[in-house]
Short mmCIF file of N, CA and C in Angstrom, two decimals:
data_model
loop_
_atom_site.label_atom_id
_atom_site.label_comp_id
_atom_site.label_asym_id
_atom_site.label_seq_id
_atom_site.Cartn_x
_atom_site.Cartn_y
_atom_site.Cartn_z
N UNK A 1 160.96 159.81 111.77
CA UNK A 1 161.51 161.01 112.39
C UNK A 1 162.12 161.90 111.31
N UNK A 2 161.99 163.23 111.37
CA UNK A 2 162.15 163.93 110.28
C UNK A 2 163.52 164.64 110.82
N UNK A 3 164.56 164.57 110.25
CA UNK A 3 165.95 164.78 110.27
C UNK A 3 166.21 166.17 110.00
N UNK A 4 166.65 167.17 111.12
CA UNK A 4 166.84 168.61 110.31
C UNK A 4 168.64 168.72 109.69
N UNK A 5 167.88 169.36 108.44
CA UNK A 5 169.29 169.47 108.01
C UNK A 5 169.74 170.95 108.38
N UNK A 6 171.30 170.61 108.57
CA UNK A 6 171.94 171.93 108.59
C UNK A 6 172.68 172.26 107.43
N UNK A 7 172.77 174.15 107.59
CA UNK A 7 172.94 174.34 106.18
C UNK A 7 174.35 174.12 105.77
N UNK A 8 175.13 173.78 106.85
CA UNK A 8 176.68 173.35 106.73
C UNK A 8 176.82 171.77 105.44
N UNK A 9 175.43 171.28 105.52
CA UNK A 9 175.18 169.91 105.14
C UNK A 9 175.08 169.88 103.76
N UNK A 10 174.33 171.25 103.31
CA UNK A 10 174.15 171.22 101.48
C UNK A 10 174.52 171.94 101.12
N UNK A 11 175.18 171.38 99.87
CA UNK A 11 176.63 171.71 99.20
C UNK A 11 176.19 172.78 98.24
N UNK A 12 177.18 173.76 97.52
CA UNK A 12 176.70 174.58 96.84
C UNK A 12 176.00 174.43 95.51
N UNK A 13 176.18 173.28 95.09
CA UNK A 13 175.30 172.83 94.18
C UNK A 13 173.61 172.59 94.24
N UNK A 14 173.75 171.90 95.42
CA UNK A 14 172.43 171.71 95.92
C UNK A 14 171.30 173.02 96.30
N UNK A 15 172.30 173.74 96.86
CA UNK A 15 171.48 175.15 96.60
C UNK A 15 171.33 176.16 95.50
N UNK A 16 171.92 175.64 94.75
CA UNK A 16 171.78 176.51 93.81
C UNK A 16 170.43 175.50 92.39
N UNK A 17 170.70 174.44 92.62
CA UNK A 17 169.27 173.77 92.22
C UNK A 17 167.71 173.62 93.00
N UNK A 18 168.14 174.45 94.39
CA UNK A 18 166.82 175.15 94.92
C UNK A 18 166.25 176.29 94.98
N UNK A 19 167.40 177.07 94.77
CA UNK A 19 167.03 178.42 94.52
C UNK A 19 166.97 178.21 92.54
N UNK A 20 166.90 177.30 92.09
CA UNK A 20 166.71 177.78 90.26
C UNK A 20 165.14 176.96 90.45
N UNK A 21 164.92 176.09 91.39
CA UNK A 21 163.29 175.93 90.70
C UNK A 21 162.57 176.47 92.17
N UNK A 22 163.02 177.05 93.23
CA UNK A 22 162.38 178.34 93.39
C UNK A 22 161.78 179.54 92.42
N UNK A 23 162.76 179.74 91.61
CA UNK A 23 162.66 180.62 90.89
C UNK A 23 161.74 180.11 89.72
N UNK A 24 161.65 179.26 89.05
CA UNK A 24 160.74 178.73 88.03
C UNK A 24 159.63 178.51 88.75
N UNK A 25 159.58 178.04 90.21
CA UNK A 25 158.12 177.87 90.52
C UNK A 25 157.97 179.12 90.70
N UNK A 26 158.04 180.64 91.03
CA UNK A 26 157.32 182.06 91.17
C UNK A 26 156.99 182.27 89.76
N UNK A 27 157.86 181.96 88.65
CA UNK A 27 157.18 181.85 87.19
C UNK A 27 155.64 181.57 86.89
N UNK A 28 155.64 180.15 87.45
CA UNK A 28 154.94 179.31 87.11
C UNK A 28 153.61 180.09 88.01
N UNK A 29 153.87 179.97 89.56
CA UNK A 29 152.93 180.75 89.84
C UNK A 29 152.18 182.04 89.05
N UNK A 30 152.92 183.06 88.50
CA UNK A 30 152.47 184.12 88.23
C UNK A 30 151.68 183.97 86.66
N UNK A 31 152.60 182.58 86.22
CA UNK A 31 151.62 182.27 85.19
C UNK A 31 150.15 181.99 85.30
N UNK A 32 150.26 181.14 86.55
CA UNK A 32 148.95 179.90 86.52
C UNK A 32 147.54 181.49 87.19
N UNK A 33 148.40 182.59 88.08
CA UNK A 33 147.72 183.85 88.36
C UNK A 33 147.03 184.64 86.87
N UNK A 34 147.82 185.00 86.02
CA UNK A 34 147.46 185.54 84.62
C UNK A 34 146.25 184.53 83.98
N UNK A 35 146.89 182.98 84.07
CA UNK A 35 145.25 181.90 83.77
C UNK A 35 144.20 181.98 84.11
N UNK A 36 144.05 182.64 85.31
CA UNK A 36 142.96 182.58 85.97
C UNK A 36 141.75 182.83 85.42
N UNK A 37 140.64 182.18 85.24
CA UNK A 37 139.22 182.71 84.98
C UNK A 37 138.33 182.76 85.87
N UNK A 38 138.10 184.52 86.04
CA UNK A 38 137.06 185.09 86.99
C UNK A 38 135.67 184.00 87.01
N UNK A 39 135.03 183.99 87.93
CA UNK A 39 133.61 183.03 87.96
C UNK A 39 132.42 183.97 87.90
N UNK A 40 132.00 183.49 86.79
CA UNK A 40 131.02 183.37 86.10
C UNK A 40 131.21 184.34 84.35
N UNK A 41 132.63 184.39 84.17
CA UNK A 41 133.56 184.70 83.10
C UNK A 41 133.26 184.01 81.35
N UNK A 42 133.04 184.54 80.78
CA UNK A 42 132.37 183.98 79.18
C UNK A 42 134.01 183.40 78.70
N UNK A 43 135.15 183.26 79.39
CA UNK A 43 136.48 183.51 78.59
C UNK A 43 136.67 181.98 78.80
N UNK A 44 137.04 181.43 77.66
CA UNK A 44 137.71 179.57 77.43
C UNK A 44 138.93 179.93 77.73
N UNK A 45 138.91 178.91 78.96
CA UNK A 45 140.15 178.43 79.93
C UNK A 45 141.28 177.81 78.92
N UNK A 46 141.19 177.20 78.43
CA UNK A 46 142.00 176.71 77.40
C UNK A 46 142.77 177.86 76.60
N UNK A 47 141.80 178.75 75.93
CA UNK A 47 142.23 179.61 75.06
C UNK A 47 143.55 181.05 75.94
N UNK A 48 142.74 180.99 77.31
CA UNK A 48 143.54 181.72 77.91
C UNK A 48 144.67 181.27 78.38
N UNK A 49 144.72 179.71 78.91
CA UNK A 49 146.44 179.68 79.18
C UNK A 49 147.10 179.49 77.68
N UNK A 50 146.85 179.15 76.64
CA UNK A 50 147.09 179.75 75.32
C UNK A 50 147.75 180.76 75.22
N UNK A 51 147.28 182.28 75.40
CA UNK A 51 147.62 183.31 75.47
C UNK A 51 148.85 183.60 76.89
N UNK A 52 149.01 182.80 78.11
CA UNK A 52 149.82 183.03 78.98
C UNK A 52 151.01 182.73 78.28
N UNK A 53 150.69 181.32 77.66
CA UNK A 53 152.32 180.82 77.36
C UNK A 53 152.73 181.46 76.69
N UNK A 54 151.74 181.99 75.28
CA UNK A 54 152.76 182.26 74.18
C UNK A 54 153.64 183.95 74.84
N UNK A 55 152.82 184.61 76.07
CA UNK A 55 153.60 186.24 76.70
C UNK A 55 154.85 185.28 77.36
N UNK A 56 154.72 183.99 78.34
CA UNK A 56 155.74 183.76 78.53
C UNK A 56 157.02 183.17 77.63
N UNK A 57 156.68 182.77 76.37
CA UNK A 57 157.34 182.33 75.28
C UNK A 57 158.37 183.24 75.14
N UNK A 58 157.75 184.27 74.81
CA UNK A 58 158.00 186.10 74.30
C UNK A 58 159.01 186.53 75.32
N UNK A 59 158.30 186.56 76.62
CA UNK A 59 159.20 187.28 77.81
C UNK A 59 160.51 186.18 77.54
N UNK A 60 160.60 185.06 77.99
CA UNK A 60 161.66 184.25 77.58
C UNK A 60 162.89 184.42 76.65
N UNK A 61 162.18 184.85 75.48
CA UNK A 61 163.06 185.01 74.23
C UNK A 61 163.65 186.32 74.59
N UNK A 62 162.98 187.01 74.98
CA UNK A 62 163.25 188.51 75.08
C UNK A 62 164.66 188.74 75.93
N UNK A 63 164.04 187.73 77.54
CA UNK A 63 164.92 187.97 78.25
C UNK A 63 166.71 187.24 78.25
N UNK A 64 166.57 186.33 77.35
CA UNK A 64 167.37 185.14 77.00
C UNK A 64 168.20 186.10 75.50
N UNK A 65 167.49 186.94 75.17
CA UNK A 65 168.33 187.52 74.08
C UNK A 65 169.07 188.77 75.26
N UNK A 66 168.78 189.58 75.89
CA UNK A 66 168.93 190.31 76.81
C UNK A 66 170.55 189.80 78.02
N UNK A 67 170.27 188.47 78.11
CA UNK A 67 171.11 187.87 79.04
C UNK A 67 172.57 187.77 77.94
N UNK A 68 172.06 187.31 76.54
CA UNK A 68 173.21 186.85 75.56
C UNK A 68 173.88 188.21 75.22
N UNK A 69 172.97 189.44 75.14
CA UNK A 69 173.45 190.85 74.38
C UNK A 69 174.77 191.34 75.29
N UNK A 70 174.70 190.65 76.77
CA UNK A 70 175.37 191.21 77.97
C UNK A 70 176.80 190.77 77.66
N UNK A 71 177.02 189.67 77.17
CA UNK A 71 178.16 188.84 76.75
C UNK A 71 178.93 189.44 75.80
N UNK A 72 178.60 190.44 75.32
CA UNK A 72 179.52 190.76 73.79
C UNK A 72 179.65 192.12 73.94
N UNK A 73 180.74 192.88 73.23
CA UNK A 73 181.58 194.23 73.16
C UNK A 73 180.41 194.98 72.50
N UNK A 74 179.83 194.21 71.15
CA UNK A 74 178.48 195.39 70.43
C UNK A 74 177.93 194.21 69.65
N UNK A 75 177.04 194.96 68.92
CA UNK A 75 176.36 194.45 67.73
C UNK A 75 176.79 193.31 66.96
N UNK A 76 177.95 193.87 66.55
CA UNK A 76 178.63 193.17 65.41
C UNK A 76 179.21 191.76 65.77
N UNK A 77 179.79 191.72 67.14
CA UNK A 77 180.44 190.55 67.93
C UNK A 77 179.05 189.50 68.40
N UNK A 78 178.19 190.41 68.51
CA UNK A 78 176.49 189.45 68.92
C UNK A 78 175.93 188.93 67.86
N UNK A 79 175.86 189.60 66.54
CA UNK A 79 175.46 188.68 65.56
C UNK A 79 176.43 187.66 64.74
N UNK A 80 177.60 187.88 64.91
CA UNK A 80 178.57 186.89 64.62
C UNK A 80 178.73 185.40 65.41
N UNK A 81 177.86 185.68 66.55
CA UNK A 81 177.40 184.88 67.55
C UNK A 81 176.24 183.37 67.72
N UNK A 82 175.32 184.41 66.91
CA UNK A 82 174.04 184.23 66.69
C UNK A 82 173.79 182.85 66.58
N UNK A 83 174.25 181.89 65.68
CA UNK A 83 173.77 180.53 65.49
C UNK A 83 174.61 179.90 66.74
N UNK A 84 175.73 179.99 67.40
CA UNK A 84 175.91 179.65 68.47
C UNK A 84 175.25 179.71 70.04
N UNK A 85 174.80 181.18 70.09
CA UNK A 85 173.70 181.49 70.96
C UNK A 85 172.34 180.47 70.76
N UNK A 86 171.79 180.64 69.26
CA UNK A 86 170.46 179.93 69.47
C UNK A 86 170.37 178.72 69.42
N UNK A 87 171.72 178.01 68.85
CA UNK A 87 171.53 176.37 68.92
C UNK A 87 171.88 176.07 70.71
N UNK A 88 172.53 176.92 71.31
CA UNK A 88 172.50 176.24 73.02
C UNK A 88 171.43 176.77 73.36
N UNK A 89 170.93 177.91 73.45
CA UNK A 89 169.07 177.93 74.11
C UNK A 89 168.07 177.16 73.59
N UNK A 90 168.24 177.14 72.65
CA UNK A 90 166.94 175.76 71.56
C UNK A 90 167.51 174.22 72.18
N UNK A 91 168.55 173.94 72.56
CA UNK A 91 169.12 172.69 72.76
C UNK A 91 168.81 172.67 74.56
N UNK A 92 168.95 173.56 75.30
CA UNK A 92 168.16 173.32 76.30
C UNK A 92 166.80 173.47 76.58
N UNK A 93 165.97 174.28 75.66
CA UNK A 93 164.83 174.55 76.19
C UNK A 93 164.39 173.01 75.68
N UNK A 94 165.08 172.38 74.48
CA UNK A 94 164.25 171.46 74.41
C UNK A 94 164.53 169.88 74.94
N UNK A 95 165.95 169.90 75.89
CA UNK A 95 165.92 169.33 76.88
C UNK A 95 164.88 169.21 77.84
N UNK A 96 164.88 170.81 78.47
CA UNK A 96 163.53 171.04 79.47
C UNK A 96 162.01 170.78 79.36
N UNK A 97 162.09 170.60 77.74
CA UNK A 97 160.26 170.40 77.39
C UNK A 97 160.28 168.80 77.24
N UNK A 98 161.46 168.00 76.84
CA UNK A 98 161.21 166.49 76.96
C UNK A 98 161.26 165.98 78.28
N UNK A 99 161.98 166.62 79.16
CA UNK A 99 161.86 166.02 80.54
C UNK A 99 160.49 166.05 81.32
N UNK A 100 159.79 168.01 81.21
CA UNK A 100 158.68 167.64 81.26
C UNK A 100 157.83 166.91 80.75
N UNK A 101 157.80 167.14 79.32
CA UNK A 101 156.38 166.25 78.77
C UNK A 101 156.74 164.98 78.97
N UNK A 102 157.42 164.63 79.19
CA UNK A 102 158.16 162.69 79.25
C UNK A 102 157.16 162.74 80.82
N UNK A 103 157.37 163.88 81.99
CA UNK A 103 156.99 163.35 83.23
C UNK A 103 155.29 163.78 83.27
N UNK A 104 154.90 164.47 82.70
CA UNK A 104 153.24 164.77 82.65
C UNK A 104 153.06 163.34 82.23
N UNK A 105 153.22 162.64 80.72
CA UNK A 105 152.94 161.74 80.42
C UNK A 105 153.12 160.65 81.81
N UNK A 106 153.69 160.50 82.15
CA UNK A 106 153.98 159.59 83.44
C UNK A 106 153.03 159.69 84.30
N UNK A 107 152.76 161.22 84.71
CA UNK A 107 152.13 161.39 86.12
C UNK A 107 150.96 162.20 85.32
N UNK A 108 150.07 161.68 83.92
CA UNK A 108 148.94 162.48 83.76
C UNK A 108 147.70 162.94 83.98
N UNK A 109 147.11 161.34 84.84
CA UNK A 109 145.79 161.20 85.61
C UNK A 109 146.26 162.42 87.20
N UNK A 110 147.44 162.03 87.57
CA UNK A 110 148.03 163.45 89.10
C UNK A 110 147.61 164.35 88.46
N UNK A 111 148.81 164.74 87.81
CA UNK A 111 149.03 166.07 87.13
C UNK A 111 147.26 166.94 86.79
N UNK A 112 146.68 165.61 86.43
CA UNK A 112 145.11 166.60 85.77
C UNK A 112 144.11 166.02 86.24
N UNK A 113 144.12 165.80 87.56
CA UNK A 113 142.91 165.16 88.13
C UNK A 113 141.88 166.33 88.16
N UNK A 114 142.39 167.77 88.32
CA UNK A 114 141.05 168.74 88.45
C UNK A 114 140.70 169.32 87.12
N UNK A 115 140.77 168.86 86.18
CA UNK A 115 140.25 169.13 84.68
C UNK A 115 139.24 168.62 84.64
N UNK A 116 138.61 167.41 85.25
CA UNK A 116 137.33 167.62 84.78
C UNK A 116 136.29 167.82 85.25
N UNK A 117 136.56 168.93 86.52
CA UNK A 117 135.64 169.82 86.95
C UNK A 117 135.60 170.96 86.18
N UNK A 118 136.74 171.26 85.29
CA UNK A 118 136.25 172.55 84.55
C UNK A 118 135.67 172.69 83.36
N UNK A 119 136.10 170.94 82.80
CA UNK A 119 135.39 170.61 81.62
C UNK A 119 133.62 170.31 81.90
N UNK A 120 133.45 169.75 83.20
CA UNK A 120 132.17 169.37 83.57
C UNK A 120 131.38 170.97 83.71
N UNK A 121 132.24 172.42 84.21
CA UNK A 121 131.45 173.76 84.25
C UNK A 121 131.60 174.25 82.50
N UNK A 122 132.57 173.41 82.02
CA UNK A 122 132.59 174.37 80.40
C UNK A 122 130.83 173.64 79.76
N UNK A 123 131.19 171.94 80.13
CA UNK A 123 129.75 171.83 79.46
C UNK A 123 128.78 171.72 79.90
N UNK A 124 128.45 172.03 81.47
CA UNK A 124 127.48 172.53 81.89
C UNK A 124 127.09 173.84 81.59
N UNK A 125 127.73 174.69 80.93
CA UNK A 125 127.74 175.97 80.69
C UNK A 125 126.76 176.24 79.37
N UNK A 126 127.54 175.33 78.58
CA UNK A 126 127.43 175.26 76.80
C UNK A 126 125.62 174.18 77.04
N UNK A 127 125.33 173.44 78.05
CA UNK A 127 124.57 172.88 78.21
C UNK A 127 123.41 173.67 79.04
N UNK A 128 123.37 174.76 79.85
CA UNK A 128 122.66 175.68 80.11
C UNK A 128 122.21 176.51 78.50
N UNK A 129 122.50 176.64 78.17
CA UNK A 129 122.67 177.71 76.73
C UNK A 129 121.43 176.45 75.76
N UNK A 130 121.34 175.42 75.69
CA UNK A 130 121.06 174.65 75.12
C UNK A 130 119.35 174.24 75.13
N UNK A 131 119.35 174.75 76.72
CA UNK A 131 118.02 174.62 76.88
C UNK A 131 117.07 176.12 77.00
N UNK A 132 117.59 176.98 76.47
CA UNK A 132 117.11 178.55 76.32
C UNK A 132 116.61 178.55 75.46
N UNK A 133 116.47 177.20 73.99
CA UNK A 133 115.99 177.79 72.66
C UNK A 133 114.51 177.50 72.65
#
C-alpha cells in the first residue's frame, strides 16, 4: 500500500534536497537534449556529448564565478578571495564527481545497457561504408 505523504511530514531539509536534484535533473535533461543525434546524422555521438560537457563545464564556471562575484563589495575584495573561493568549488565539485563515478561504476551494466545499440548503428554504419569499395 502506497502511503501518501503530507507536506506537514517533510521537513525543510528534505525539500530542499528535492527541489536541488530537481534542479540538476532539468540540467541534465537539457544536456542529454543538446546530445542528441538527428537520425541518419554523419555526427559521433561520443564526440558530441564531448562538446555538451565541456559548454556545461564553461556555463558552470561562469555561473559559479557569477554567484561568488555577488558576495563581495568589488574587485579588489573578490580577488583577495580567490584561492578561498576555488579551493571550496574544486572541493565540492570533486566530491560530486567521486560520488558519481564511484555509483556508475556500481550500477554500469544499468546505467549503459542502451550503448550498445548505438555502438551496434555506429558499426553498422562504418560497416555499410565498407562494402561500397
Amino acid at each position: 500500500m502506497v502511503q501518501k505523504i503530507e507536506a506537514t511530514d517533510v521537513t525543510e531539509e528534505e525539500a530542499l534536497n528535492a527541489a536541488f536534484f530537481e534542479r540538476a535533473d532539468e540540467f541534465i535533461k537539457q544536456a542529454n537534449e543538446f546530445s542528441r543525434i538527428d537520425k541518419g546524422s554523419q555526427e559521433n555521438p561520443a564526440e558530441k556529448r564531448g562538446q555538451v560537457s565541456a559548454s556545461m563545464l564553461f556555463a558552470t564556471a561562469r555561473f559559479n564565478t557569477w554567484v561568488a562575484a555577488n558576495n563581495f563589495k568589488d574587485g579588489e575584495e573578490m580577488r583577495n578571495a580567490k584561492d578561498q573561493v576555488m579551493s571550496y568549488i574544486l572541493q565540492q565539485f570533486q566530491l560530486m564527481l567521486e560520488d558519481n563515478y564511484d555509483e556508475y561504476c556500481e550500477q554500469f551494466e544499468n546505467y549503459l545497457r542502451f550503448r550498445h545499440n548505438e555502438e551496434f548503428h555506429a558499426n553498422k554504419h562504418q560497416h555499410d561504408h565498407d562494402h561500397d569499395h
